[in-house]
PDB file of C-alpha atoms in Angstrom:
ATOM      1  CA  MET A  73      12.948 -66.202  31.184  1.00 45.00           C
ATOM      2  CA  ILE A  74      12.260 -69.272  29.417  1.00 49.00           C
ATOM      3  CA  ILE A  75      10.717 -67.268  26.599  1.00 48.00           C
ATOM      4  CA  ARG A  76      13.532 -65.084  26.393  1.00 46.00           C
ATOM      5  CA  ASN A  77      16.363 -67.679  26.119  1.00 46.00           C
ATOM      6  CA  THR A  78      14.757 -69.596  23.517  1.00 48.00           C
ATOM      7  CA  LEU A  79      14.303 -66.419  21.450  1.00 47.00           C
ATOM      8  CA  GLY A  80      18.102 -66.091  21.340  1.00 48.00           C
ATOM      9  CA  ASN A  81      18.696 -62.764  19.986  1.00 51.00           C
ATOM     10  CA  LEU A  82      16.687 -60.574  22.404  1.00 49.00           C
ATOM     11  CA  PRO A  83      19.111 -59.203  25.232  1.00 51.00           C
ATOM     12  CA  ARG A  84      18.703 -61.214  28.629  1.00 52.00           C
ATOM     13  CA  LEU A  85      17.152 -59.810  31.599  1.00 51.00           C
ATOM     14  CA  ARG A  86      19.933 -60.288  34.239  1.00 54.00           C
ATOM     15  CA  TRP A  87      19.394 -59.601  38.218  1.00 56.00           C
ATOM     16  CA  ASN A  88      21.639 -57.079  37.688  1.00 61.00           C
ATOM     17  CA  ASP A  89      19.331 -55.640  35.632  1.00 67.00           C
ATOM     18  CA  THR A  90      16.226 -55.347  37.687  1.00 70.00           C
ATOM     19  CA  PHE A  91      17.993 -53.695  40.530  1.00 74.00           C
ATOM     20  CA  GLU A  92      19.383 -50.982  38.403  1.00 77.00           C
ATOM     21  CA  GLU A  93      15.980 -50.255  37.273  1.00 78.00           C
ATOM     22  CA  LEU A  94      14.734 -50.171  40.675  1.00 82.00           C
ATOM     23  CA  GLU A  95      17.671 -47.823  41.479  1.00 82.00           C
ATOM     24  CA  ARG A  96      17.016 -45.722  38.537  1.00 80.00           C
ATOM     25  CA  MET A  97      13.477 -45.078  39.445  1.00 81.00           C
ATOM     26  CA  LYS A  98      14.357 -44.602  43.079  1.00 82.00           C
ATOM     27  CA  GLN A  99      16.657 -41.861  41.747  1.00 78.00           C
ATOM     28  CA  GLU A 100      13.898 -40.345  39.580  1.00 77.00           C
ATOM     29  CA  MET A 101      11.770 -39.979  42.550  1.00 78.00           C
ATOM     30  CA  GLU A 102      14.185 -38.276  44.719  1.00 73.00           C
ATOM     31  CA  ARG A 103      14.709 -36.064  42.066  1.00 69.00           C
ATOM     32  CA  LEU A 104      11.311 -35.086  41.292  1.00 67.00           C
ATOM     33  CA  TYR A 105      10.779 -34.268  44.962  1.00 63.00           C
ATOM     34  CA  GLN A 106      14.128 -31.950  45.415  1.00 60.00           C
ATOM     35  CA  TYR A 107      12.538 -29.597  42.937  1.00 55.00           C
ATOM     36  CA  PRO A 108      11.236 -26.879  45.119  1.00 51.00           C
ATOM     37  CA  ALA A 109       8.178 -26.651  43.042  1.00 49.00           C
ATOM     38  CA  MET A 110       7.865 -30.209  43.220  1.00 45.00           C
ATOM     39  CA  LYS A 111       6.300 -29.809  46.847  1.00 44.00           C
ATOM     40  CA  ILE A 112       3.127 -28.588  45.252  1.00 43.00           C
ATOM     41  CA  PHE A 113       2.998 -31.389  42.656  1.00 48.00           C
ATOM     42  CA  ARG A 114      -0.428 -31.509  41.237  1.00 50.00           C
ATOM     43  CA  GLU A 115      -2.185 -29.315  43.744  1.00 52.00           C
ATOM     44  CA  PRO A 116      -2.929 -25.675  43.146  1.00 51.00           C
ATOM     45  CA  ALA A 117      -0.282 -23.707  45.001  1.00 52.00           C
ATOM     46  CA  ALA A 118      -2.188 -22.438  48.196  1.00 58.00           C
ATOM     47  CA  GLY A 119      -5.269 -22.048  45.745  1.00 70.00           C
ATOM     48  CA  VAL A 120      -3.568 -18.896  43.935  1.00 79.00           C
ATOM     49  CA  PHE A 121      -5.250 -18.441  40.488  1.00 86.00           C
ATOM     50  CA  PRO A 122      -4.585 -19.468  37.740  1.00 89.00           C
ATOM     51  CA  ALA A 123      -3.195 -22.923  38.235  1.00 89.00           C
ATOM     52  CA  ILE A 124       0.066 -23.360  36.163  1.00 91.00           C
ATOM     53  CA  ASN A 125       2.196 -25.740  34.407  1.00 92.00           C
ATOM     54  CA  ILE A 126       5.849 -25.276  33.949  1.00 93.00           C
ATOM     55  CA  THR A 127       7.873 -27.406  31.069  1.00 93.00           C
ATOM     56  CA  GLU A 128      11.392 -26.896  29.981  1.00 91.00           C
ATOM     57  CA  GLU A 129      13.163 -27.609  26.773  1.00 91.00           C
ATOM     58  CA  THR A 130      16.646 -27.160  25.827  1.00 89.00           C
ATOM     59  CA  ASP A 131      16.215 -23.241  25.081  1.00 91.00           C
ATOM     60  CA  ASN A 132      13.068 -22.265  26.488  1.00 92.00           C
ATOM     61  CA  TYR A 133      10.626 -22.352  29.569  1.00 93.00           C
ATOM     62  CA  TYR A 134       6.984 -22.897  28.509  1.00 94.00           C
ATOM     63  CA  VAL A 135       4.497 -21.231  31.199  1.00 94.00           C
ATOM     64  CA  ARG A 136       0.740 -22.248  30.616  1.00 95.00           C
ATOM     65  CA  ALA A 137      -2.372 -21.664  32.492  1.00 94.00           C
ATOM     66  CA  GLU A 138      -5.931 -22.198  31.714  1.00 93.00           C
ATOM     67  CA  LEU A 139      -8.024 -18.998  31.656  1.00 93.00           C
ATOM     68  CA  PRO A 140     -11.266 -19.394  29.951  1.00 92.00           C
ATOM     69  CA  GLY A 141     -13.151 -16.403  28.777  1.00 90.00           C
ATOM     70  CA  ILE A 142      -9.876 -14.281  29.238  1.00 91.00           C
ATOM     71  CA  LYS A 143      -9.130 -12.163  26.559  1.00 88.00           C
ATOM     72  CA  ALA A 144      -5.605 -10.977  25.866  1.00 87.00           C
ATOM     73  CA  ASP A 145      -6.663  -7.427  26.837  1.00 88.00           C
ATOM     74  CA  ASP A 146      -7.639  -8.495  30.502  1.00 89.00           C
ATOM     75  CA  LEU A 147      -4.210  -9.712  30.927  1.00 92.00           C
ATOM     76  CA  GLU A 148      -0.977  -8.244  31.861  1.00 93.00           C
ATOM     77  CA  LEU A 149       2.216  -9.851  31.812  1.00 94.00           C
ATOM     78  CA  SER A 150       5.537  -8.922  33.020  1.00 93.00           C
ATOM     79  CA  ILE A 151       9.227 -10.321  33.953  1.00 93.00           C
ATOM     80  CA  ALA A 152      11.636  -8.896  36.669  1.00 90.00           C
ATOM     81  CA  ASN A 153      14.448 -10.561  38.135  1.00 88.00           C
ATOM     82  CA  ASN A 154      13.250 -14.074  36.723  1.00 89.00           C
ATOM     83  CA  THR A 155      10.150 -13.503  38.398  1.00 92.00           C
ATOM     84  CA  LEU A 156       6.949 -13.715  35.951  1.00 93.00           C
ATOM     85  CA  THR A 157       3.930 -12.074  36.840  1.00 94.00           C
ATOM     86  CA  ILE A 158       0.073 -12.841  35.703  1.00 93.00           C
ATOM     87  CA  GLU A 159      -2.394 -10.530  36.536  1.00 93.00           C
ATOM     88  CA  GLY A 160      -5.910 -10.329  35.205  1.00 92.00           C
ATOM     89  CA  GLU A 161      -9.539 -10.173  35.854  1.00 91.00           C
ATOM     90  CA  ARG A 162     -12.252 -12.588  34.537  1.00 89.00           C
ATOM     91  CA  LYS A 163     -15.306 -10.450  34.200  1.00 85.00           C
ATOM     92  CA  SER A 164     -18.987 -11.803  34.479  1.00 81.00           C
ATOM     93  CA  ASP A 165     -21.848 -11.606  31.962  1.00 75.00           C
ATOM     94  CA  PRO A 166     -23.732  -8.877  32.601  1.00 74.00           C
ATOM     95  CA  GLU A 167     -27.084  -9.889  34.249  1.00 71.00           C
ATOM     96  CA  ASN A 168     -30.357  -9.425  32.776  1.00 72.00           C
ATOM     97  CA  GLU A 169     -33.623  -8.777  35.335  1.00 73.00           C
ATOM     98  CA  ASN A 170     -35.318 -11.302  33.028  1.00 77.00           C
ATOM     99  CA  THR A 171     -32.975 -14.222  33.271  1.00 82.00           C
ATOM    100  CA  LYS A 172     -33.436 -17.045  36.040  1.00 86.00           C
ATOM    101  CA  TYR A 173     -30.226 -19.039  36.778  1.00 87.00           C
ATOM    102  CA  HIS A 174     -30.190 -22.368  37.201  1.00 88.00           C
ATOM    103  CA  ARG A 175     -26.527 -23.074  37.878  1.00 87.00           C
ATOM    104  CA  ARG A 176     -23.863 -20.135  38.544  1.00 88.00           C
ATOM    105  CA  GLU A 177     -20.479 -22.087  38.844  1.00 89.00           C
ATOM    106  CA  ARG A 178     -18.493 -19.896  36.659  1.00 90.00           C
ATOM    107  CA  GLU A 179     -16.640 -17.244  38.578  1.00 88.00           C
ATOM    108  CA  ALA A 180     -15.251 -13.979  38.069  1.00 88.00           C
ATOM    109  CA  GLY A 181     -13.173 -11.490  39.871  1.00 89.00           C
ATOM    110  CA  ARG A 182      -9.026 -10.260  39.779  1.00 91.00           C
ATOM    111  CA  PHE A 183      -6.261 -12.563  39.915  1.00 92.00           C
ATOM    112  CA  SER A 184      -2.724 -12.035  40.191  1.00 92.00           C
ATOM    113  CA  ARG A 185       0.349 -14.725  40.608  1.00 92.00           C
ATOM    114  CA  LYS A 186       3.984 -14.508  40.565  1.00 91.00           C
ATOM    115  CA  ILE A 187       6.179 -17.442  39.459  1.00 91.00           C
ATOM    116  CA  THR A 188      10.057 -17.305  39.824  1.00 91.00           C
ATOM    117  CA  LEU A 189      11.855 -19.324  37.257  1.00 90.00           C
ATOM    118  CA  PRO A 190      14.130 -22.068  37.963  1.00 88.00           C
ATOM    119  CA  ALA A 191      16.845 -20.246  36.026  1.00 88.00           C
ATOM    120  CA  GLN A 192      18.135 -17.233  34.260  1.00 90.00           C
ATOM    121  CA  VAL A 193      16.044 -16.050  31.642  1.00 91.00           C
ATOM    122  CA  ASP A 194      16.189 -13.732  28.571  1.00 91.00           C
ATOM    123  CA  ALA A 195      12.891 -11.769  29.270  1.00 89.00           C
ATOM    124  CA  SER A 196      13.220  -9.513  26.406  1.00 90.00           C
ATOM    125  CA  LYS A 197      12.528 -12.629  23.759  1.00 91.00           C
ATOM    126  CA  THR A 198       9.386 -13.471  25.654  1.00 92.00           C
ATOM    127  CA  ASP A 199       6.375 -14.576  23.548  1.00 93.00           C
ATOM    128  CA  ALA A 200       2.924 -15.100  24.763  1.00 93.00           C
ATOM    129  CA  LYS A 201      -0.281 -16.136  23.202  1.00 92.00           C
ATOM    130  CA  CYS A 202      -3.823 -16.759  24.407  1.00 91.00           C
ATOM    131  CA  ASN A 203      -5.820 -19.763  22.363  1.00 90.00           C
ATOM    132  CA  ASP A 204      -9.046 -21.106  23.461  1.00 91.00           C
ATOM    133  CA  GLY A 205      -8.997 -19.864  26.801  1.00 92.00           C
ATOM    134  CA  LEU A 206      -5.307 -21.512  27.303  1.00 94.00           C
ATOM    135  CA  LEU A 207      -2.408 -18.983  28.037  1.00 95.00           C
ATOM    136  CA  THR A 208       0.863 -20.106  26.793  1.00 95.00           C
ATOM    137  CA  ILE A 209       4.328 -17.952  27.622  1.00 95.00           C
ATOM    138  CA  VAL A 210       7.575 -19.119  25.996  1.00 95.00           C
ATOM    139  CA  ILE A 211      10.444 -17.514  27.962  1.00 94.00           C
ATOM    140  CA  PRO A 212      13.946 -18.061  26.499  1.00 94.00           C
ATOM    141  CA  LYS A 213      16.596 -19.221  28.923  1.00 91.00           C
ATOM    142  CA  ALA A 214      19.362 -17.099  29.147  1.00 90.00           C
ATOM    143  CA  GLU A 215      22.727 -18.199  27.520  1.00 88.00           C
ATOM    144  CA  SER A 216      24.326 -18.780  30.851  1.00 87.00           C
ATOM    145  CA  ALA A 217      21.491 -21.168  31.865  1.00 84.00           C
ATOM    146  CA  LYS A 218      21.656 -23.072  28.479  1.00 84.00           C
ATOM    147  CA  PRO A 219      22.941 -26.719  28.642  1.00 82.00           C
ATOM    148  CA  LYS A 220      26.445 -26.483  27.013  1.00 84.00           C
ATOM    149  CA  LYS A 221      28.215 -29.413  25.260  1.00 85.00           C
ATOM    150  CA  ILE A 222      31.766 -29.978  26.535  1.00 88.00           C
ATOM    151  CA  THR A 223      34.212 -31.391  24.247  1.00 88.00           C
ATOM    152  CA  ILE A 224      36.798 -33.671  25.623  1.00 90.00           C
ATOM    153  CA  THR A 225      40.258 -32.879  23.865  1.00 89.00           C
ATOM    154  CA  ALA A 226      42.782 -36.034  23.398  1.00 85.00           C
ATOM    155  CA  LEU A 227      46.250 -35.153  24.701  1.00 78.00           C
TER     156      LEU A 227
ATOM    157  CA  MET B 104     -17.167  -0.401  39.088  1.00 43.00           C
ATOM    158  CA  ALA B 105     -18.378   0.609  42.750  1.00 46.00           C
ATOM    159  CA  GLU B 106     -18.238  -3.078  44.475  1.00 53.00           C
ATOM    160  CA  LYS B 107     -14.990  -4.481  45.529  1.00 60.00           C
ATOM    161  CA  THR B 108     -14.273  -7.324  42.765  1.00 70.00           C
ATOM    162  CA  LYS B 109     -13.447 -10.113  44.588  1.00 77.00           C
ATOM    163  CA  SER B 110     -10.372 -12.362  44.151  1.00 81.00           C
ATOM    164  CA  LEU B 111     -10.265 -15.654  42.000  1.00 82.00           C
ATOM    165  CA  GLN B 112      -9.245 -18.772  43.688  1.00 80.00           C
ATOM    166  CA  ALA B 113      -7.484 -21.557  41.856  1.00 81.00           C
ATOM    167  CA  LYS B 114      -9.634 -24.965  42.423  1.00 80.00           C
ATOM    168  CA  GLU B 115      -8.967 -28.452  41.894  1.00 79.00           C
ATOM    169  CA  LYS B 116     -10.625 -29.652  38.597  1.00 81.00           C
ATOM    170  CA  ARG B 117     -13.679 -31.554  39.807  1.00 79.00           C
ATOM    171  CA  GLY B 118     -13.838 -34.890  38.374  1.00 77.00           C
ATOM    172  CA  PRO B 119     -16.894 -36.625  36.740  1.00 75.00           C
ATOM    173  CA  ILE B 120     -20.399 -36.499  38.450  1.00 72.00           C
ATOM    174  CA  SER B 121     -21.825 -39.617  37.067  1.00 64.00           C
ATOM    175  CA  GLU B 122     -21.567 -42.877  38.857  1.00 59.00           C
ATOM    176  CA  ALA B 123     -21.078 -44.490  35.212  1.00 63.00           C
ATOM    177  CA  GLU B 124     -17.870 -45.984  34.498  1.00 63.00           C
ATOM    178  CA  GLN B 125     -15.833 -43.958  32.174  1.00 62.00           C
ATOM    179  CA  ILE B 126     -13.837 -45.621  29.400  1.00 65.00           C
ATOM    180  CA  VAL B 127     -12.430 -42.372  27.958  1.00 65.00           C
ATOM    181  CA  GLN B 128      -8.609 -42.384  27.797  1.00 69.00           C
ATOM    182  CA  GLY B 129      -7.146 -40.039  30.342  1.00 76.00           C
ATOM    183  CA  PRO B 130      -8.559 -37.846  32.969  1.00 84.00           C
ATOM    184  CA  THR B 131     -12.184 -36.522  32.778  1.00 86.00           C
ATOM    185  CA  PHE B 132     -13.552 -33.199  34.384  1.00 89.00           C
ATOM    186  CA  THR B 133     -16.685 -31.604  35.101  1.00 91.00           C
ATOM    187  CA  PRO B 134     -16.696 -28.275  33.623  1.00 93.00           C
ATOM    188  CA  GLU B 135     -17.677 -25.328  35.357  1.00 93.00           C
ATOM    189  CA  VAL B 136     -21.415 -23.921  34.008  1.00 94.00           C
ATOM    190  CA  ASP B 137     -23.653 -21.092  34.254  1.00 92.00           C
ATOM    191  CA  ILE B 138     -27.493 -21.958  33.115  1.00 92.00           C
ATOM    192  CA  PHE B 139     -29.923 -19.303  32.717  1.00 90.00           C
ATOM    193  CA  GLU B 140     -33.299 -19.164  31.210  1.00 89.00           C
ATOM    194  CA  THR B 141     -35.195 -16.214  29.600  1.00 87.00           C
ATOM    195  CA  ASP B 142     -38.654 -16.290  28.326  1.00 84.00           C
ATOM    196  CA  GLY B 143     -37.546 -17.637  24.973  1.00 86.00           C
ATOM    197  CA  GLU B 144     -34.453 -19.600  25.511  1.00 89.00           C
ATOM    198  CA  ILE B 145     -32.058 -21.725  27.566  1.00 90.00           C
ATOM    199  CA  VAL B 146     -28.293 -20.421  27.572  1.00 92.00           C
ATOM    200  CA  VAL B 147     -25.576 -23.113  28.882  1.00 93.00           C
ATOM    201  CA  VAL B 148     -21.998 -21.481  29.432  1.00 94.00           C
ATOM    202  CA  ALA B 149     -19.368 -23.874  30.200  1.00 94.00           C
ATOM    203  CA  ASP B 150     -15.571 -23.270  30.956  1.00 94.00           C
ATOM    204  CA  MET B 151     -13.847 -25.649  28.561  1.00 95.00           C
ATOM    205  CA  PRO B 152     -10.197 -24.396  28.395  1.00 94.00           C
ATOM    206  CA  GLY B 153      -7.948 -25.761  25.646  1.00 93.00           C
ATOM    207  CA  VAL B 154     -11.045 -27.447  23.819  1.00 93.00           C
ATOM    208  CA  LYS B 155     -10.925 -26.599  20.236  1.00 92.00           C
ATOM    209  CA  ALA B 156     -14.509 -26.325  18.357  1.00 91.00           C
ATOM    210  CA  GLU B 157     -13.909 -29.672  16.184  1.00 91.00           C
ATOM    211  CA  ASN B 158     -12.997 -31.446  19.332  1.00 92.00           C
ATOM    212  CA  LEU B 159     -16.373 -30.708  21.180  1.00 93.00           C
ATOM    213  CA  ASP B 160     -19.578 -32.865  20.879  1.00 92.00           C
ATOM    214  CA  ILE B 161     -22.968 -31.505  21.655  1.00 93.00           C
ATOM    215  CA  ASP B 162     -25.457 -34.052  21.799  1.00 91.00           C
ATOM    216  CA  LEU B 163     -29.375 -33.512  22.609  1.00 88.00           C
ATOM    217  CA  ARG B 164     -31.525 -36.591  22.659  1.00 86.00           C
ATOM    218  CA  GLU B 165     -34.841 -37.679  25.004  1.00 84.00           C
ATOM    219  CA  ASN B 166     -34.356 -34.513  26.807  1.00 84.00           C
ATOM    220  CA  THR B 167     -30.709 -35.377  27.744  1.00 88.00           C
ATOM    221  CA  LEU B 168     -27.892 -32.823  26.851  1.00 91.00           C
ATOM    222  CA  THR B 169     -24.750 -33.775  26.736  1.00 91.00           C
ATOM    223  CA  LEU B 170     -21.247 -31.925  26.455  1.00 92.00           C
ATOM    224  CA  ALA B 171     -18.133 -33.652  25.742  1.00 92.00           C
ATOM    225  CA  GLY B 172     -14.931 -31.722  24.959  1.00 92.00           C
ATOM    226  CA  LYS B 173     -11.588 -33.075  24.793  1.00 92.00           C
ATOM    227  CA  ALA B 174      -8.596 -30.800  25.639  1.00 91.00           C
ATOM    228  CA  LEU B 175      -5.355 -32.131  23.740  1.00 90.00           C
ATOM    229  CA  SER B 176      -2.381 -31.638  25.781  1.00 89.00           C
ATOM    230  CA  PRO B 177      -0.416 -28.584  24.389  1.00 91.00           C
ATOM    231  CA  GLU B 178       3.080 -29.710  25.382  1.00 90.00           C
ATOM    232  CA  GLY B 179       5.748 -30.523  22.546  1.00 87.00           C
ATOM    233  CA  PRO B 180       7.455 -33.988  22.608  1.00 89.00           C
ATOM    234  CA  ASP B 181      10.665 -32.639  24.261  1.00 90.00           C
ATOM    235  CA  GLU B 182       9.160 -30.688  26.821  1.00 91.00           C
ATOM    236  CA  VAL B 183       9.965 -31.769  30.517  1.00 89.00           C
ATOM    237  CA  ASP B 184       7.534 -30.927  33.337  1.00 89.00           C
ATOM    238  CA  ILE B 185       8.840 -28.966  36.001  1.00 88.00           C
ATOM    239  CA  LEU B 186       5.738 -27.846  37.823  1.00 88.00           C
ATOM    240  CA  LYS B 187       2.031 -29.487  37.472  1.00 88.00           C
ATOM    241  CA  GLU B 188      -0.699 -28.035  38.954  1.00 87.00           C
ATOM    242  CA  TYR B 189      -3.607 -28.854  36.683  1.00 89.00           C
ATOM    243  CA  GLN B 190      -4.082 -31.684  34.040  1.00 88.00           C
ATOM    244  CA  THR B 191      -5.688 -31.688  30.585  1.00 90.00           C
ATOM    245  CA  GLY B 192      -8.181 -34.468  29.489  1.00 89.00           C
ATOM    246  CA  THR B 193     -11.565 -34.466  28.596  1.00 91.00           C
ATOM    247  CA  TYR B 194     -14.906 -32.386  29.740  1.00 92.00           C
ATOM    248  CA  PHE B 195     -17.968 -33.974  30.258  1.00 91.00           C
ATOM    249  CA  ARG B 196     -21.444 -33.074  31.549  1.00 92.00           C
ATOM    250  CA  GLN B 197     -24.888 -34.091  31.288  1.00 91.00           C
ATOM    251  CA  PHE B 198     -28.045 -32.092  31.872  1.00 90.00           C
ATOM    252  CA  THR B 199     -31.691 -33.376  31.879  1.00 89.00           C
ATOM    253  CA  LEU B 200     -33.941 -30.412  30.081  1.00 85.00           C
ATOM    254  CA  SER B 201     -37.202 -30.095  31.143  1.00 79.00           C
ATOM    255  CA  GLU B 202     -38.509 -27.842  28.333  1.00 73.00           C
ATOM    256  CA  MET B 203     -39.017 -28.575  24.819  1.00 82.00           C
ATOM    257  CA  ILE B 204     -35.998 -27.404  22.678  1.00 86.00           C
ATOM    258  CA  ASN B 205     -36.399 -26.331  19.131  1.00 87.00           C
ATOM    259  CA  GLN B 206     -33.796 -28.635  18.073  1.00 85.00           C
ATOM    260  CA  PRO B 207     -32.793 -27.108  14.641  1.00 85.00           C
ATOM    261  CA  GLU B 208     -32.387 -23.710  16.012  1.00 88.00           C
ATOM    262  CA  ILE B 209     -29.887 -24.488  18.447  1.00 90.00           C
ATOM    263  CA  ASP B 210     -26.795 -22.485  18.412  1.00 92.00           C
ATOM    264  CA  ALA B 211     -23.074 -23.427  19.753  1.00 93.00           C
ATOM    265  CA  LYS B 212     -20.530 -20.632  19.835  1.00 93.00           C
ATOM    266  CA  MET B 213     -16.765 -21.523  21.368  1.00 93.00           C
ATOM    267  CA  THR B 214     -14.919 -18.349  22.197  1.00 92.00           C
ATOM    268  CA  ASP B 215     -11.847 -18.579  24.140  1.00 91.00           C
ATOM    269  CA  GLY B 216     -12.105 -21.703  25.763  1.00 92.00           C
ATOM    270  CA  VAL B 217     -16.110 -21.075  26.685  1.00 94.00           C
ATOM    271  CA  LEU B 218     -18.742 -22.635  24.962  1.00 95.00           C
ATOM    272  CA  ARG B 219     -22.237 -20.770  25.126  1.00 94.00           C
ATOM    273  CA  LEU B 220     -24.970 -23.192  24.292  1.00 94.00           C
ATOM    274  CA  THR B 221     -28.383 -21.277  23.224  1.00 93.00           C
ATOM    275  CA  LEU B 222     -31.446 -23.797  23.443  1.00 92.00           C
ATOM    276  CA  PRO B 223     -34.519 -22.004  21.777  1.00 92.00           C
ATOM    277  CA  LYS B 224     -37.792 -23.534  23.255  1.00 88.00           C
ATOM    278  CA  ILE B 225     -40.456 -24.406  21.391  1.00 85.00           C
ATOM    279  CA  LYS B 226     -43.339 -21.941  22.153  1.00 76.00           C
ATOM    280  CA  PRO B 227     -46.486 -23.322  23.639  1.00 69.00           C
ATOM    281  CA  ALA B 228     -49.458 -22.944  21.693  1.00 66.00           C
ATOM    282  CA  THR B 229     -51.124 -19.462  22.869  1.00 68.00           C
ATOM    283  CA  PRO B 230     -54.281 -20.102  24.982  1.00 71.00           C
ATOM    284  CA  ARG B 231     -56.953 -18.784  23.133  1.00 75.00           C
ATOM    285  CA  LYS B 232     -60.027 -17.571  24.813  1.00 79.00           C
ATOM    286  CA  ILE B 233     -63.067 -18.539  23.510  1.00 81.00           C
ATOM    287  CA  THR B 234     -65.706 -16.370  23.788  1.00 83.00           C
ATOM    288  CA  ILE B 235     -69.391 -17.744  23.735  1.00 86.00           C
ATOM    289  CA  LYS B 236     -71.902 -15.845  21.967  1.00 86.00           C
ATOM    290  CA  ALA B 237     -75.323 -15.564  23.260  1.00 84.00           C
ATOM    291  CA  VAL B 238     -77.633 -16.361  20.626  1.00 77.00           C
TER     292      VAL B 238
END
């Protein structure tokens, strides 16, 4: 406090501000837990492969999944009624009789996951790409789901 | 395919195995690997999704093979998290190799987030049978 006062020009930290900051953090935490998706924050949903990250921007949703070794041909994506389906198969390397395995941790098999998006989307403009084993799906929000700026008219 | 393919389960990414303290920024994960050996070579296959070839370091010295790959966050600056089931960070793993490796012949390939490292063995001197001629 003393430093702040001596510096003079800096905005002063009042008691009020400290509590406002705490209140803001509390509200932020509550907001996080209100999202239905947040109940499974940072843990794979019932072990359904693949683990997924979803982010949003003003106009788009971004759905990302780590799918190492899976080619675009091995993947099937579809959207119906705001539900995105990711299906596919991870194939194992063909085994050779002459090889001796020291470690076998990478798994192969089929997977299927459905995710319901939080708002209406424009499925026809969805874009998906798979780079370096990372699947990125960009789904534009429907016009009705985009935030609208409301102008206030002065009377 | 005759046998029924098993369905994949999502697993939480494994943290570092080594006890050594990490000074890498962000989370560190242990990549899942397959290691197999044929007569002529050892092959290491590691899952490192999101790691570009230029962000991958492979080091072999004194029989210790080190793999370190950094996956950069793909998210744009304006994106807000809605659901986060996995994190991105650094993949790190070390192995001790028992065989002598022909270092200049090591081959590394990165495809679809999977590293395939081929380590050719140095061929042992072929045993030569010495026949003793009776004079």
